[in-house]
Tab-separated table of C-alpha atoms in Angstrom:
chain	number	residue	atom	x	y	z
A	1	UNK	CA	-159.622	84.914	69.561
A	2	UNK	CA	-162.840	82.894	69.510
A	3	UNK	CA	-163.719	79.490	70.935
A	4	UNK	CA	-166.100	77.011	69.355
A	5	UNK	CA	-169.588	76.802	70.818
A	6	UNK	CA	-171.470	73.762	72.063
A	7	UNK	CA	-172.502	70.966	69.738
A	8	UNK	CA	-176.058	71.365	68.432
A	9	UNK	CA	-176.477	67.683	67.540
A	10	UNK	CA	-177.689	64.743	69.601
A	11	UNK	CA	-177.693	60.930	69.645
A	12	UNK	CA	-180.863	60.656	71.716
A	13	UNK	CA	-182.781	59.033	68.837
A	14	UNK	CA	-181.867	57.162	65.665
A	15	UNK	CA	-183.190	60.039	63.543
A	16	UNK	CA	-181.079	62.601	65.401
A	17	UNK	CA	-178.002	60.374	65.146
A	18	UNK	CA	-178.471	60.006	61.389
A	19	UNK	CA	-178.875	63.788	61.081
A	20	UNK	CA	-175.519	64.182	62.839
A	21	UNK	CA	-173.882	61.605	60.563
A	22	UNK	CA	-175.253	63.357	57.474
A	23	UNK	CA	-173.993	66.737	58.704
A	24	UNK	CA	-170.483	65.311	59.163
A	25	UNK	CA	-170.475	63.710	55.709
A	26	UNK	CA	-171.760	66.883	54.034
A	27	UNK	CA	-169.050	68.877	55.760
A	28	UNK	CA	-166.230	66.490	54.801
A	29	UNK	CA	-167.090	65.781	51.167
A	30	UNK	CA	-165.603	69.001	49.686
A	31	UNK	CA	-162.310	68.214	51.464
A	32	UNK	CA	-162.022	64.546	50.478
A	33	UNK	CA	-158.918	65.305	48.418
A	34	UNK	CA	-157.225	66.606	51.548
A	35	UNK	CA	-158.262	64.107	54.233
A	36	UNK	CA	-157.623	61.073	52.004
A	37	UNK	CA	-154.042	62.143	51.243
A	38	UNK	CA	-151.002	61.306	53.341
A	39	UNK	CA	-149.611	64.371	55.085
A	40	UNK	CA	-146.420	64.109	53.000
A	41	UNK	CA	-148.517	64.421	49.825
A	42	UNK	CA	-149.579	67.896	50.926
A	43	UNK	CA	-146.040	68.936	50.007
A	44	UNK	CA	-145.145	66.529	47.218
A	45	UNK	CA	-148.429	66.995	45.306
A	46	UNK	CA	-148.774	70.730	46.094
A	47	UNK	CA	-152.191	70.201	47.658
A	48	UNK	CA	-152.075	73.682	49.132
A	49	UNK	CA	-152.912	74.950	45.639
A	50	UNK	CA	-156.399	73.461	46.049
A	51	UNK	CA	-156.936	75.216	49.401
A	52	UNK	CA	-158.532	78.680	49.544
A	53	UNK	CA	-155.761	81.201	48.845
A	54	UNK	CA	-157.036	83.574	51.553
A	55	UNK	CA	-156.706	80.755	54.087
A	56	UNK	CA	-153.132	79.995	53.061
A	57	UNK	CA	-152.153	83.668	53.116
A	58	UNK	CA	-153.697	84.111	56.549
A	59	UNK	CA	-152.115	81.005	58.087
A	60	UNK	CA	-148.711	81.345	56.449
A	61	UNK	CA	-147.425	83.866	58.989
A	62	UNK	CA	-149.552	82.763	61.929
A	63	UNK	CA	-147.631	82.032	65.167
A	64	UNK	CA	-147.081	78.314	65.786
A	65	UNK	CA	-148.964	78.551	69.070
A	66	UNK	CA	-152.153	79.592	67.221
A	67	UNK	CA	-151.796	76.854	64.615
A	68	UNK	CA	-151.588	74.232	67.358
A	69	UNK	CA	-154.939	75.409	68.733
A	70	UNK	CA	-156.850	74.984	65.452
A	71	UNK	CA	-157.781	71.298	66.153
A	72	UNK	CA	-159.297	72.489	69.447
A	73	UNK	CA	-161.591	74.895	67.585
A	74	UNK	CA	-159.803	78.136	68.467
A	75	UNK	CA	-159.899	80.831	65.758
A	76	UNK	CA	-158.328	84.285	65.499
A	77	UNK	CA	-160.323	87.469	64.896
A	78	UNK	CA	-158.233	88.566	61.903
A	79	UNK	CA	-158.800	85.356	59.946
A	80	UNK	CA	-161.122	85.319	56.902
A	81	UNK	CA	-164.745	84.682	57.838
A	82	UNK	CA	-164.821	81.509	55.733
A	83	UNK	CA	-161.831	80.070	57.616
A	84	UNK	CA	-163.345	80.887	60.996
A	85	UNK	CA	-166.639	79.294	59.930
A	86	UNK	CA	-164.769	76.172	58.779
A	87	UNK	CA	-162.937	75.679	62.091
A	88	UNK	CA	-165.973	76.462	64.268
A	89	UNK	CA	-168.246	74.170	62.228
A	90	UNK	CA	-165.690	71.394	62.407
A	91	UNK	CA	-165.524	71.698	66.181
A	92	UNK	CA	-169.321	71.708	66.500
A	93	UNK	CA	-169.550	68.359	64.685
A	94	UNK	CA	-167.190	66.492	67.012
A	95	UNK	CA	-168.540	63.753	69.236
A	96	UNK	CA	-168.384	64.700	72.939
A	97	UNK	CA	-165.271	63.521	74.789
A	98	UNK	CA	-166.092	64.638	78.313
A	99	UNK	CA	-165.301	62.020	80.934
A	100	UNK	CA	-168.326	60.561	82.678
A	101	UNK	CA	-168.606	60.595	86.449
A	102	UNK	CA	-168.377	56.865	87.100
A	103	UNK	CA	-169.554	57.280	90.683
A	104	UNK	CA	-172.897	58.544	89.313
A	105	UNK	CA	-173.106	56.179	86.348
A	106	UNK	CA	-172.137	53.125	88.409
A	107	UNK	CA	-173.429	53.468	91.997
A	108	UNK	CA	-171.267	51.410	94.318
A	109	UNK	CA	-168.229	51.595	92.078
A	110	UNK	CA	-165.012	51.787	94.068
A	111	UNK	CA	-161.405	51.654	92.902
A	112	UNK	CA	-158.972	49.611	94.962
A	113	UNK	CA	-155.252	50.211	94.630
A	114	UNK	CA	-153.382	47.188	93.305
A	115	UNK	CA	-150.899	45.417	95.524
A	116	UNK	CA	-147.253	45.378	94.467
A	117	UNK	CA	-147.634	41.713	93.528
A	118	UNK	CA	-150.537	42.289	91.129
A	119	UNK	CA	-148.969	45.483	89.770
A	120	UNK	CA	-145.633	43.875	88.884
A	121	UNK	CA	-144.523	44.822	85.377
A	122	UNK	CA	-147.082	47.636	84.993
A	123	UNK	CA	-146.115	51.242	84.404
A	124	UNK	CA	-148.171	53.946	86.134
A	125	UNK	CA	-150.499	54.419	83.148
A	126	UNK	CA	-151.233	50.710	82.844
A	127	UNK	CA	-151.711	50.375	86.606
A	128	UNK	CA	-154.270	53.201	86.595
A	129	UNK	CA	-156.130	51.704	83.628
A	130	UNK	CA	-156.279	48.228	85.171
A	131	UNK	CA	-157.390	49.556	88.571
A	132	UNK	CA	-160.258	51.547	87.090
A	133	UNK	CA	-161.407	49.044	84.476
A	134	UNK	CA	-161.206	46.016	86.774
A	135	UNK	CA	-163.430	47.821	89.277
A	136	UNK	CA	-165.966	48.577	86.518
A	137	UNK	CA	-165.922	45.012	85.164
A	138	UNK	CA	-166.250	43.586	88.690
A	139	UNK	CA	-169.313	45.746	89.396
A	140	UNK	CA	-170.960	44.842	86.091
A	141	UNK	CA	-170.178	41.128	86.497
A	142	UNK	CA	-171.629	41.063	90.004
A	143	UNK	CA	-174.759	42.919	88.895
A	144	UNK	CA	-175.634	40.183	86.370
A	145	UNK	CA	-174.222	37.272	88.407
A	146	UNK	CA	-171.792	36.421	85.618
A	147	UNK	CA	-170.333	32.918	85.529
A	148	UNK	CA	-167.279	33.976	83.563
A	149	UNK	CA	-165.512	37.097	82.345
A	150	UNK	CA	-163.819	36.797	78.953
A	151	UNK	CA	-160.836	39.141	78.604
A	152	UNK	CA	-160.537	39.638	74.830
A	153	UNK	CA	-157.098	40.714	73.634
A	154	UNK	CA	-155.714	40.012	77.098
A	155	UNK	CA	-152.068	40.752	76.303
A	156	UNK	CA	-149.931	39.747	79.280
A	157	UNK	CA	-152.985	39.124	81.434
A	158	UNK	CA	-152.881	42.181	83.695
A	159	UNK	CA	-156.651	42.744	83.719
A	160	UNK	CA	-157.486	39.016	83.778
A	161	UNK	CA	-155.268	38.368	86.791
A	162	UNK	CA	-156.678	41.242	88.827
A	163	UNK	CA	-160.207	40.030	88.099
A	164	UNK	CA	-159.188	36.477	89.085
A	165	UNK	CA	-157.030	36.998	92.167
A	166	UNK	CA	-158.344	40.257	93.625
A	167	UNK	CA	-162.037	39.978	92.721
A	168	UNK	CA	-162.249	36.155	92.600
A	169	UNK	CA	-163.970	35.903	89.225
A	170	UNK	CA	-163.676	33.034	86.782
A	171	UNK	CA	-161.775	34.472	83.791
A	172	UNK	CA	-160.844	33.338	80.290
A	173	UNK	CA	-157.967	35.345	78.789
A	174	UNK	CA	-157.863	35.282	74.961
A	175	UNK	CA	-154.933	36.628	72.970
A	176	UNK	CA	-153.539	35.998	69.493
A	177	UNK	CA	-149.912	35.920	70.650
A	178	UNK	CA	-148.661	32.620	72.094
A	179	UNK	CA	-145.845	34.494	73.858
A	180	UNK	CA	-148.415	36.576	75.724
A	181	UNK	CA	-150.147	33.373	76.805
A	182	UNK	CA	-146.911	31.995	78.221
A	183	UNK	CA	-146.179	35.272	80.024
A	184	UNK	CA	-149.720	35.328	81.430
A	185	UNK	CA	-149.400	31.784	82.766
A	186	UNK	CA	-145.946	32.355	84.272
A	187	UNK	CA	-147.071	35.603	85.879
A	188	UNK	CA	-150.218	33.957	87.242
A	189	UNK	CA	-148.140	31.190	88.815
A	190	UNK	CA	-145.989	33.753	90.633
A	191	UNK	CA	-149.062	35.584	91.893
A	192	UNK	CA	-150.646	32.300	92.934
A	193	UNK	CA	-147.602	31.388	95.046
A	194	UNK	CA	-147.842	34.715	96.868
A	195	UNK	CA	-151.561	34.347	97.576
A	196	UNK	CA	-151.146	30.706	98.598
A	197	UNK	CA	-148.480	31.738	101.106
A	198	UNK	CA	-150.803	34.425	102.472
A	199	UNK	CA	-153.616	31.893	102.832
A	200	UNK	CA	-151.369	29.513	104.799
A	201	UNK	CA	-150.027	32.349	106.930
A	202	UNK	CA	-153.459	33.552	108.010
A	203	UNK	CA	-155.034	30.094	108.285
A	204	UNK	CA	-157.491	30.407	105.401
A	205	UNK	CA	-156.864	27.001	103.869
A	206	UNK	CA	-160.509	26.650	102.876
A	207	UNK	CA	-160.258	29.565	100.456
A	208	UNK	CA	-159.705	28.599	96.809
A	209	UNK	CA	-157.831	30.625	94.203
A	210	UNK	CA	-159.068	31.369	90.719
A	211	UNK	CA	-156.514	31.212	87.942
A	212	UNK	CA	-157.305	32.786	84.575
A	213	UNK	CA	-157.586	30.278	81.761
A	214	UNK	CA	-155.490	31.351	78.766
A	215	UNK	CA	-156.467	30.732	75.153
A	216	UNK	CA	-154.095	31.536	72.302
A	217	UNK	CA	-156.300	32.216	69.318
A	218	UNK	CA	-156.616	35.022	66.786
A	219	UNK	CA	-160.261	36.035	66.860
A	220	UNK	CA	-161.121	36.004	63.159
A	221	UNK	CA	-164.901	36.089	63.285
A	222	UNK	CA	-167.992	36.511	65.420
A	223	UNK	CA	-168.638	32.751	65.249
A	224	UNK	CA	-165.196	32.050	66.660
A	225	UNK	CA	-165.552	34.512	69.533
A	226	UNK	CA	-169.068	33.264	70.229
A	227	UNK	CA	-167.756	29.710	70.539
A	228	UNK	CA	-164.885	30.792	72.756
A	229	UNK	CA	-167.136	32.836	75.040
A	230	UNK	CA	-169.372	29.813	75.565
A	231	UNK	CA	-166.615	28.092	77.532
A	232	UNK	CA	-167.829	28.555	81.092
A	233	UNK	CA	-165.387	27.899	83.919
A	234	UNK	CA	-166.451	26.509	87.316
A	235	UNK	CA	-165.461	28.622	90.310
A	236	UNK	CA	-163.433	25.898	92.004
A	237	UNK	CA	-161.306	25.041	88.975
A	238	UNK	CA	-157.887	26.137	90.202
A	239	UNK	CA	-155.588	24.409	87.720
A	240	UNK	CA	-156.821	25.734	84.410
A	241	UNK	CA	-155.628	24.135	81.155
A	242	UNK	CA	-154.393	26.214	78.243
A	243	UNK	CA	-155.979	25.944	74.816
A	244	UNK	CA	-153.924	26.857	71.761
A	245	UNK	CA	-155.387	27.149	68.274
A	246	UNK	CA	-152.354	26.726	66.029
A	247	UNK	CA	-153.771	27.533	62.604
A	248	UNK	CA	-156.684	29.972	62.426
A	249	UNK	CA	-157.129	29.550	58.676
A	250	UNK	CA	-157.642	25.803	59.057
A	251	UNK	CA	-159.610	26.095	62.255
A	252	UNK	CA	-162.378	23.511	62.471
A	253	UNK	CA	-165.401	25.521	63.604
A	254	UNK	CA	-167.177	22.310	64.609
A	255	UNK	CA	-164.559	21.619	67.270
A	256	UNK	CA	-165.025	25.078	68.722
A	257	UNK	CA	-168.789	24.700	68.685
A	258	UNK	CA	-168.547	21.529	70.758
A	259	UNK	CA	-166.691	23.526	73.401
A	260	UNK	CA	-169.711	25.763	73.705
A	261	UNK	CA	-172.261	22.986	74.100
A	262	UNK	CA	-173.333	23.256	77.712
A	263	UNK	CA	-176.561	22.253	79.400
A	264	UNK	CA	-176.432	24.953	82.048
A	265	UNK	CA	-177.400	28.554	81.434
A	266	UNK	CA	-174.325	30.770	81.323
A	267	UNK	CA	-173.956	34.476	81.900
A	268	UNK	CA	-170.808	36.002	80.422
A	269	UNK	CA	-169.135	39.414	80.342
A	270	UNK	CA	-166.865	40.424	77.486
A	271	UNK	CA	-164.101	42.755	78.655
A	272	UNK	CA	-161.330	44.406	76.691
A	273	UNK	CA	-158.621	46.884	77.608
A	274	UNK	CA	-157.219	48.396	74.391
A	275	UNK	CA	-159.215	46.021	72.178
A	276	UNK	CA	-157.458	46.926	68.953
A	277	UNK	CA	-159.155	47.703	65.635
A	278	UNK	CA	-161.775	45.152	64.572
A	279	UNK	CA	-161.577	43.379	67.925
A	280	UNK	CA	-163.853	45.971	69.561
A	281	UNK	CA	-166.323	45.616	66.691
A	282	UNK	CA	-166.310	41.823	66.979
A	283	UNK	CA	-166.990	42.095	70.712
A	284	UNK	CA	-170.020	44.329	70.121
A	285	UNK	CA	-171.403	42.096	67.363
A	286	UNK	CA	-170.928	39.036	69.576
A	287	UNK	CA	-172.820	40.783	72.381
A	288	UNK	CA	-175.738	41.342	70.004
A	289	UNK	CA	-175.758	37.826	68.536
A	290	UNK	CA	-174.763	35.639	71.515
A	291	UNK	CA	-177.456	35.279	74.166
A	292	UNK	CA	-174.945	34.066	76.777
A	293	UNK	CA	-173.106	37.409	76.680
A	294	UNK	CA	-174.991	39.721	79.003
A	295	UNK	CA	-172.612	42.699	79.078
A	296	UNK	CA	-169.653	44.285	77.289
A	297	UNK	CA	-167.025	46.520	78.903
A	298	UNK	CA	-164.583	47.576	76.212
A	299	UNK	CA	-161.940	50.272	75.846
A	300	UNK	CA	-161.187	50.305	72.134
A	301	UNK	CA	-158.041	51.619	70.476
A	302	UNK	CA	-156.273	51.895	67.115
A	303	UNK	CA	-159.447	52.805	65.222
A	304	UNK	CA	-157.233	53.528	62.223
A	305	UNK	CA	-156.631	49.758	61.975
A	306	UNK	CA	-160.306	48.997	61.418
A	307	UNK	CA	-160.889	47.119	58.195
A	308	UNK	CA	-163.145	49.061	55.868
A	309	UNK	CA	-165.698	47.930	53.328
A	310	UNK	CA	-164.412	48.486	49.822
A	311	UNK	CA	-160.779	48.802	50.925
A	312	UNK	CA	-159.839	45.696	52.895
A	313	UNK	CA	-162.329	42.819	52.987
A	314	UNK	CA	-165.913	41.900	52.188
A	315	UNK	CA	-168.560	44.128	53.718
A	316	UNK	CA	-170.044	41.533	56.091
A	317	UNK	CA	-166.655	41.016	57.759
A	318	UNK	CA	-165.340	44.566	57.884
A	319	UNK	CA	-165.047	46.588	61.062
A	320	UNK	CA	-166.183	49.882	59.518
A	321	UNK	CA	-168.821	51.025	58.987
A	322	UNK	CA	-170.943	49.188	61.562
A	323	UNK	CA	-174.230	51.077	61.439
A	324	UNK	CA	-176.790	51.183	58.649
A	325	UNK	CA	-176.776	54.964	58.972
A	326	UNK	CA	-173.102	55.314	58.111
A	327	UNK	CA	-173.376	52.706	55.364
A	328	UNK	CA	-176.280	54.569	53.766
A	329	UNK	CA	-174.196	57.761	53.758
A	330	UNK	CA	-171.896	56.054	51.236
A	331	UNK	CA	-168.803	57.947	52.337
A	332	UNK	CA	-165.674	55.757	52.376
A	333	UNK	CA	-162.742	56.933	54.460
A	334	UNK	CA	-159.622	54.924	53.614
A	335	UNK	CA	-156.445	54.399	55.627
A	336	UNK	CA	-155.131	57.984	55.547
A	337	UNK	CA	-158.452	59.442	56.701
A	338	UNK	CA	-158.674	56.925	59.546
A	339	UNK	CA	-155.110	57.787	60.589
A	340	UNK	CA	-156.049	61.473	60.600
A	341	UNK	CA	-159.152	60.774	62.686
A	342	UNK	CA	-156.969	59.258	65.431
A	343	UNK	CA	-155.103	62.521	65.973
A	344	UNK	CA	-155.752	64.108	69.365
A	345	UNK	CA	-156.723	67.783	69.428
A	346	UNK	CA	-155.774	67.906	73.105
A	347	UNK	CA	-152.285	66.596	72.324
A	348	UNK	CA	-151.636	69.231	69.675
A	349	UNK	CA	-153.040	71.973	71.899
A	350	UNK	CA	-150.762	70.976	74.769
A	351	UNK	CA	-147.544	71.173	72.719
A	352	UNK	CA	-145.132	74.029	73.304
A	353	UNK	CA	-143.835	76.074	70.385
A	354	UNK	CA	-140.569	74.145	69.951
A	355	UNK	CA	-142.339	70.790	70.020
A	356	UNK	CA	-144.856	72.045	67.465
A	357	UNK	CA	-142.123	73.285	65.139
A	358	UNK	CA	-140.334	69.949	65.498
A	359	UNK	CA	-143.467	68.021	64.462
A	360	UNK	CA	-144.011	70.232	61.409
A	361	UNK	CA	-140.362	69.974	60.418
A	362	UNK	CA	-140.477	66.173	60.549
A	363	UNK	CA	-143.242	66.119	57.946
A	364	UNK	CA	-141.556	68.739	55.779
A	365	UNK	CA	-138.200	66.948	55.810
A	366	UNK	CA	-139.925	63.607	55.137
A	367	UNK	CA	-141.653	65.162	52.122
A	368	UNK	CA	-138.394	66.675	50.872
A	369	UNK	CA	-136.683	63.307	51.165
A	370	UNK	CA	-139.487	61.643	49.209
A	371	UNK	CA	-139.206	64.247	46.436
A	372	UNK	CA	-135.445	63.593	46.200
A	373	UNK	CA	-136.113	59.870	45.897
A	374	UNK	CA	-138.639	60.468	43.124
A	375	UNK	CA	-136.227	62.609	41.135
A	376	UNK	CA	-133.368	60.144	41.529
A	377	UNK	CA	-135.407	57.257	40.062
């Protein structure tokens, strides 16, 4: 058994980054037929016939446990040299996924456990994510003396409310779902009652409470997010109104622009926990184009839902590719390839034999069912 070595590529300079991009594209091009196909089509279209016969013969009788380790770059000594080279090269091209030591990257960063009131409705995973990210956003916001934090794709307001009530920041929570806005407001009112009672109990009547301002609006463009981020909230504004944009297609951009007209200099932070698909891209582009936005703290997700030039919408509005380097490579992915890219090597490697067999069987049975449907039509 062999393990993949360290990556020989770097992103230290633009030239080195482009060299890495080119190496990935050159590696993938011969296998476009495979990565662009749905996994079911591997069976229904007999795609295995286009794969090296020696590879198929070698893998056909391989123990499930070894197959599950392939995405992690683990090869077996008895495999054909070409197959081992393929797996090891693939592993060497991956972007690094090692977790950074936030205590070194962000001196002064400290995680505070959420109270039961702020953590209401959160499962353990969500609670951990909000605790860590809120501490990062708080540190970044304080370092640039931010007037307002804009929580983009706020969901039910978990992050926004921790930043408001625990860290006392002025927060705007934007989400496309009106139901989420209502839940955020109702939840914030309950939290406010608790904190107000605590203030009265301990005689701190002079302390004010920040409530996150909720905006229901589907962020369709950079201009829209730029206008929304320009809405600065004063620190002593306790009763925050709610803005709802009912029809994004008929949205009057001029009305939004007037919201951003402010005489005072503003300093904003864009924050996003699970900013889905194009939302992460829009946040980054807004950071580049909007001078009021001084920092971005974003945890993206659902990269398979990125819109792609040539597949979904016009190039200037698409979420992928973003860089000139990737665009110049002229290598479109498509939905199936993006879905494949979201697979986790660590997840597959952690599966036990029975779970691995179950996953493979699901695809095989799904393919068999599709073939029956084809033949019955």
